[in-house]
Amino acid sequence: MEGSILQKIGIDPAYILIGMLVLIIALFVLLFILMGNIKNRNKQIKRLLSGTQAGDLEDIIMKRFAEMDAVKNNSKRLTKEHKEIQSHLSACVSKIGLVKYNAFEGMGGNLSFALALLDTENNGVVLNCMHTREGCFNYAKEIIGGEAYVALSEEEKEAIERAKTLEDEIAENKLK
């Protein structure tokens, strides 16, 4: 019993040879694809580095880092200023309520008015200007937290409520 191991197993050596040739061809195709990729990458690298030395590229990178640091510092400064402005704005008049009315019968028209001027915490003043034939009388009353510690007329109360609900009215009008 002489013969090769392949004959004993029953495999024809021609099949193995064909399989090896197919594998070699596949490897050559893969080799050419990889060489093409390397060539494209080399072109991209040359284009990136064209006209610059390694030191020039380092300078460019360092300049960009310096610019990013400047932007970061500017952002911190602006955030701090924004917080300061917000704290000042809370004490500014931001809510206004106006009620015009006729203080006395026979005067003709709504020449009197109550004007509420409030900040974001509903602190401020309500001004009442009553127009008569003899003259004009002005009254100012302090408002703390939306409440007064002196008696208010109905018009003054309404002006304060209008000022307190001004933001709601603006939001409703935007939706319409």
Short mmCIF file of C-alpha atoms in Angstrom, two decimals:
data_model
loop_
_atom_site.label_atom_id
_atom_site.label_comp_id
_atom_site.label_asym_id
_atom_site.label_seq_id
_atom_site.Cartn_x
_atom_site.Cartn_y
_atom_site.Cartn_z
CA MET A 1 0.00 0.00 0.00
CA GLU A 2 1.98 2.62 -1.31
CA GLY A 3 0.54 6.02 -2.12
CA SER A 4 0.22 9.43 -0.77
CA ILE A 5 -1.79 10.47 2.20
CA LEU A 6 -4.14 12.46 -0.04
CA GLN A 7 -5.00 9.37 -2.03
CA LYS A 8 -5.68 7.47 1.19
CA ILE A 9 -8.06 10.19 2.34
CA GLY A 10 -9.60 10.42 -1.07
CA ILE A 11 -8.84 14.08 -1.95
CA ASP A 12 -7.59 14.91 -5.42
CA PRO A 13 -4.41 17.09 -5.30
CA ALA A 14 -5.80 19.20 -8.17
CA TYR A 15 -8.55 20.55 -5.87
CA ILE A 16 -6.03 21.63 -3.28
CA LEU A 17 -3.93 23.29 -5.99
CA ILE A 18 -6.98 25.20 -7.30
CA GLY A 19 -7.91 26.27 -3.76
CA MET A 20 -4.39 27.57 -3.16
CA LEU A 21 -4.43 29.51 -6.45
CA VAL A 22 -7.77 31.12 -5.54
CA LEU A 23 -6.38 32.09 -2.13
CA ILE A 24 -3.21 33.58 -3.71
CA ILE A 25 -5.31 35.61 -6.16
CA ALA A 26 -7.53 36.88 -3.31
CA LEU A 27 -4.42 37.88 -1.34
CA PHE A 28 -3.01 39.77 -4.36
CA VAL A 29 -6.32 41.64 -4.77
CA LEU A 30 -6.27 42.53 -1.08
CA LEU A 31 -2.62 43.64 -1.41
CA PHE A 32 -3.47 46.00 -4.30
CA ILE A 33 -6.43 47.47 -2.38
CA LEU A 34 -4.25 48.15 0.66
CA MET A 35 -1.52 49.70 -1.51
CA GLY A 36 -4.13 52.01 -3.06
CA ASN A 37 -5.33 53.08 0.40
CA ILE A 38 -1.76 53.79 1.53
CA LYS A 39 -1.15 55.85 -1.61
CA ASN A 40 -4.31 57.92 -0.96
CA ARG A 41 -3.33 58.48 2.69
CA ASN A 42 0.15 59.60 1.63
CA LYS A 43 -1.38 62.13 -0.79
CA GLN A 44 -3.62 63.47 1.98
CA ILE A 45 -0.70 63.80 4.39
CA LYS A 46 1.41 65.58 1.74
CA ARG A 47 -1.46 67.97 1.02
CA LEU A 48 -1.88 68.66 4.77
CA LEU A 49 1.80 69.34 5.28
CA SER A 50 2.50 71.09 1.97
CA GLY A 51 4.26 74.40 2.43
CA THR A 52 4.69 73.97 6.17
CA GLN A 53 7.49 72.71 8.28
CA ALA A 54 6.91 70.76 11.46
CA GLY A 55 7.68 73.92 13.46
CA ASP A 56 5.10 75.90 11.46
CA LEU A 57 2.45 73.30 12.21
CA GLU A 58 3.35 73.43 15.89
CA ASP A 59 3.03 77.25 15.85
CA ILE A 60 -0.39 76.99 14.22
CA ILE A 61 -1.56 74.51 16.85
CA MET A 62 -0.20 76.66 19.69
CA LYS A 63 -1.97 79.75 18.26
CA ARG A 64 -5.26 77.82 18.15
CA PHE A 65 -4.83 76.74 21.77
CA ALA A 66 -4.14 80.36 22.76
CA GLU A 67 -7.26 81.47 20.88
CA MET A 68 -9.33 78.79 22.65
CA ASP A 69 -7.99 79.99 26.03
CA ALA A 70 -8.94 83.57 25.14
CA VAL A 71 -12.46 82.46 24.15
CA LYS A 72 -12.79 80.50 27.40
CA ASN A 73 -11.68 83.51 29.49
CA ASN A 74 -14.03 85.79 27.56
CA SER A 75 -16.88 83.37 28.17
CA LYS A 76 -16.16 83.36 31.92
CA ARG A 77 -16.08 87.16 31.97
CA LEU A 78 -19.36 87.43 30.06
CA THR A 79 -21.02 84.91 32.37
CA LYS A 80 -19.92 86.93 35.40
CA GLU A 81 -21.17 90.18 33.83
CA HIS A 82 -24.47 88.52 32.92
CA LYS A 83 -25.01 87.46 36.54
CA GLU A 84 -24.25 90.99 37.74
CA ILE A 85 -26.69 92.47 35.23
CA GLN A 86 -29.37 89.96 36.25
CA SER A 87 -28.96 90.92 39.90
CA HIS A 88 -29.31 94.63 39.02
CA LEU A 89 -32.30 94.01 36.77
CA SER A 90 -34.28 92.35 39.55
CA ALA A 91 -34.36 95.71 41.35
CA CYS A 92 -35.46 97.66 38.25
CA VAL A 93 -39.04 98.48 37.35
CA SER A 94 -40.20 95.62 35.15
CA LYS A 95 -43.94 95.54 35.76
CA ILE A 96 -46.32 98.38 35.03
CA GLY A 97 -50.05 98.61 35.58
CA LEU A 98 -52.16 101.60 34.55
CA VAL A 99 -55.82 102.28 35.35
CA LYS A 100 -57.46 105.42 34.01
CA TYR A 101 -60.67 106.56 35.69
CA ASN A 102 -63.01 109.46 36.30
CA ALA A 103 -62.43 110.60 39.90
CA PHE A 104 -65.38 112.99 40.09
CA GLU A 105 -68.71 113.02 38.30
CA GLY A 106 -69.15 115.73 35.71
CA MET A 107 -65.45 116.14 34.95
CA GLY A 108 -65.72 114.68 31.46
CA GLY A 109 -63.37 111.84 30.59
CA ASN A 110 -61.01 109.59 32.44
CA LEU A 111 -58.43 112.20 33.38
CA SER A 112 -57.34 110.57 36.66
CA PHE A 113 -55.11 107.53 36.81
CA ALA A 114 -53.42 105.02 39.10
CA LEU A 115 -50.00 103.79 37.97
CA ALA A 116 -48.23 100.83 39.63
CA LEU A 117 -44.46 100.48 39.06
CA LEU A 118 -43.06 97.18 40.41
CA ASP A 119 -39.85 95.17 40.20
CA THR A 120 -39.63 91.38 39.74
CA GLU A 121 -40.38 90.81 43.43
CA ASN A 122 -43.47 93.07 43.29
CA ASN A 123 -41.79 95.86 45.26
CA GLY A 124 -42.26 99.43 44.13
CA VAL A 125 -44.77 102.24 44.22
CA VAL A 126 -48.30 103.02 43.11
CA LEU A 127 -48.91 106.58 41.97
CA ASN A 128 -52.41 108.02 42.01
CA CYS A 129 -53.13 111.24 40.16
CA MET A 130 -56.62 112.64 40.77
CA HIS A 131 -57.72 115.41 38.42
CA THR A 132 -60.29 117.91 39.69
CA ARG A 133 -61.50 121.32 38.53
CA GLU A 134 -59.39 122.98 41.20
CA GLY A 135 -56.19 121.10 40.30
CA CYS A 136 -54.42 117.81 40.23
CA PHE A 137 -53.60 115.85 43.39
CA ASN A 138 -50.83 113.22 43.41
CA TYR A 139 -50.33 110.42 45.90
CA ALA A 140 -47.56 107.85 46.12
CA LYS A 141 -47.83 104.66 48.16
CA GLU A 142 -45.06 102.14 48.78
CA ILE A 143 -45.67 98.54 47.69
CA ILE A 144 -43.70 95.67 49.28
CA GLY A 145 -44.22 92.15 48.00
CA GLY A 146 -47.33 93.24 46.12
CA GLU A 147 -48.99 94.61 49.27
CA ALA A 148 -49.38 98.11 50.67
CA TYR A 149 -49.40 98.97 54.37
CA VAL A 150 -51.80 101.89 53.83
CA ALA A 151 -55.33 101.93 52.49
CA LEU A 152 -55.61 101.62 48.72
CA SER A 153 -58.37 102.78 46.43
CA GLU A 154 -60.01 100.28 44.07
CA GLU A 155 -58.16 101.83 41.12
CA GLU A 156 -54.82 101.48 42.92
CA LYS A 157 -55.54 97.84 43.75
CA GLU A 158 -56.46 97.18 40.12
CA ALA A 159 -53.26 98.88 38.87
CA ILE A 160 -51.17 96.70 41.20
CA GLU A 161 -52.94 93.53 40.02
CA ARG A 162 -52.43 94.53 36.39
CA ALA A 163 -48.72 95.06 37.03
CA LYS A 164 -48.39 91.72 38.87
CA THR A 165 -50.12 89.83 36.04
CA LEU A 166 -48.45 91.73 33.19
CA GLU A 167 -46.18 88.79 32.28
CA ASP A 168 -49.19 86.45 32.04
CA GLU A 169 -51.03 88.91 29.78
CA ILE A 170 -48.00 89.27 27.50
CA ALA A 171 -47.66 85.47 27.26
CA GLU A 172 -51.37 85.11 26.41
CA ASN A 173 -51.13 87.78 23.69
CA LYS A 174 -48.11 86.04 22.13
CA LEU A 175 -50.08 82.81 21.88
CA LYS A 176 -52.94 84.52 20.06
#
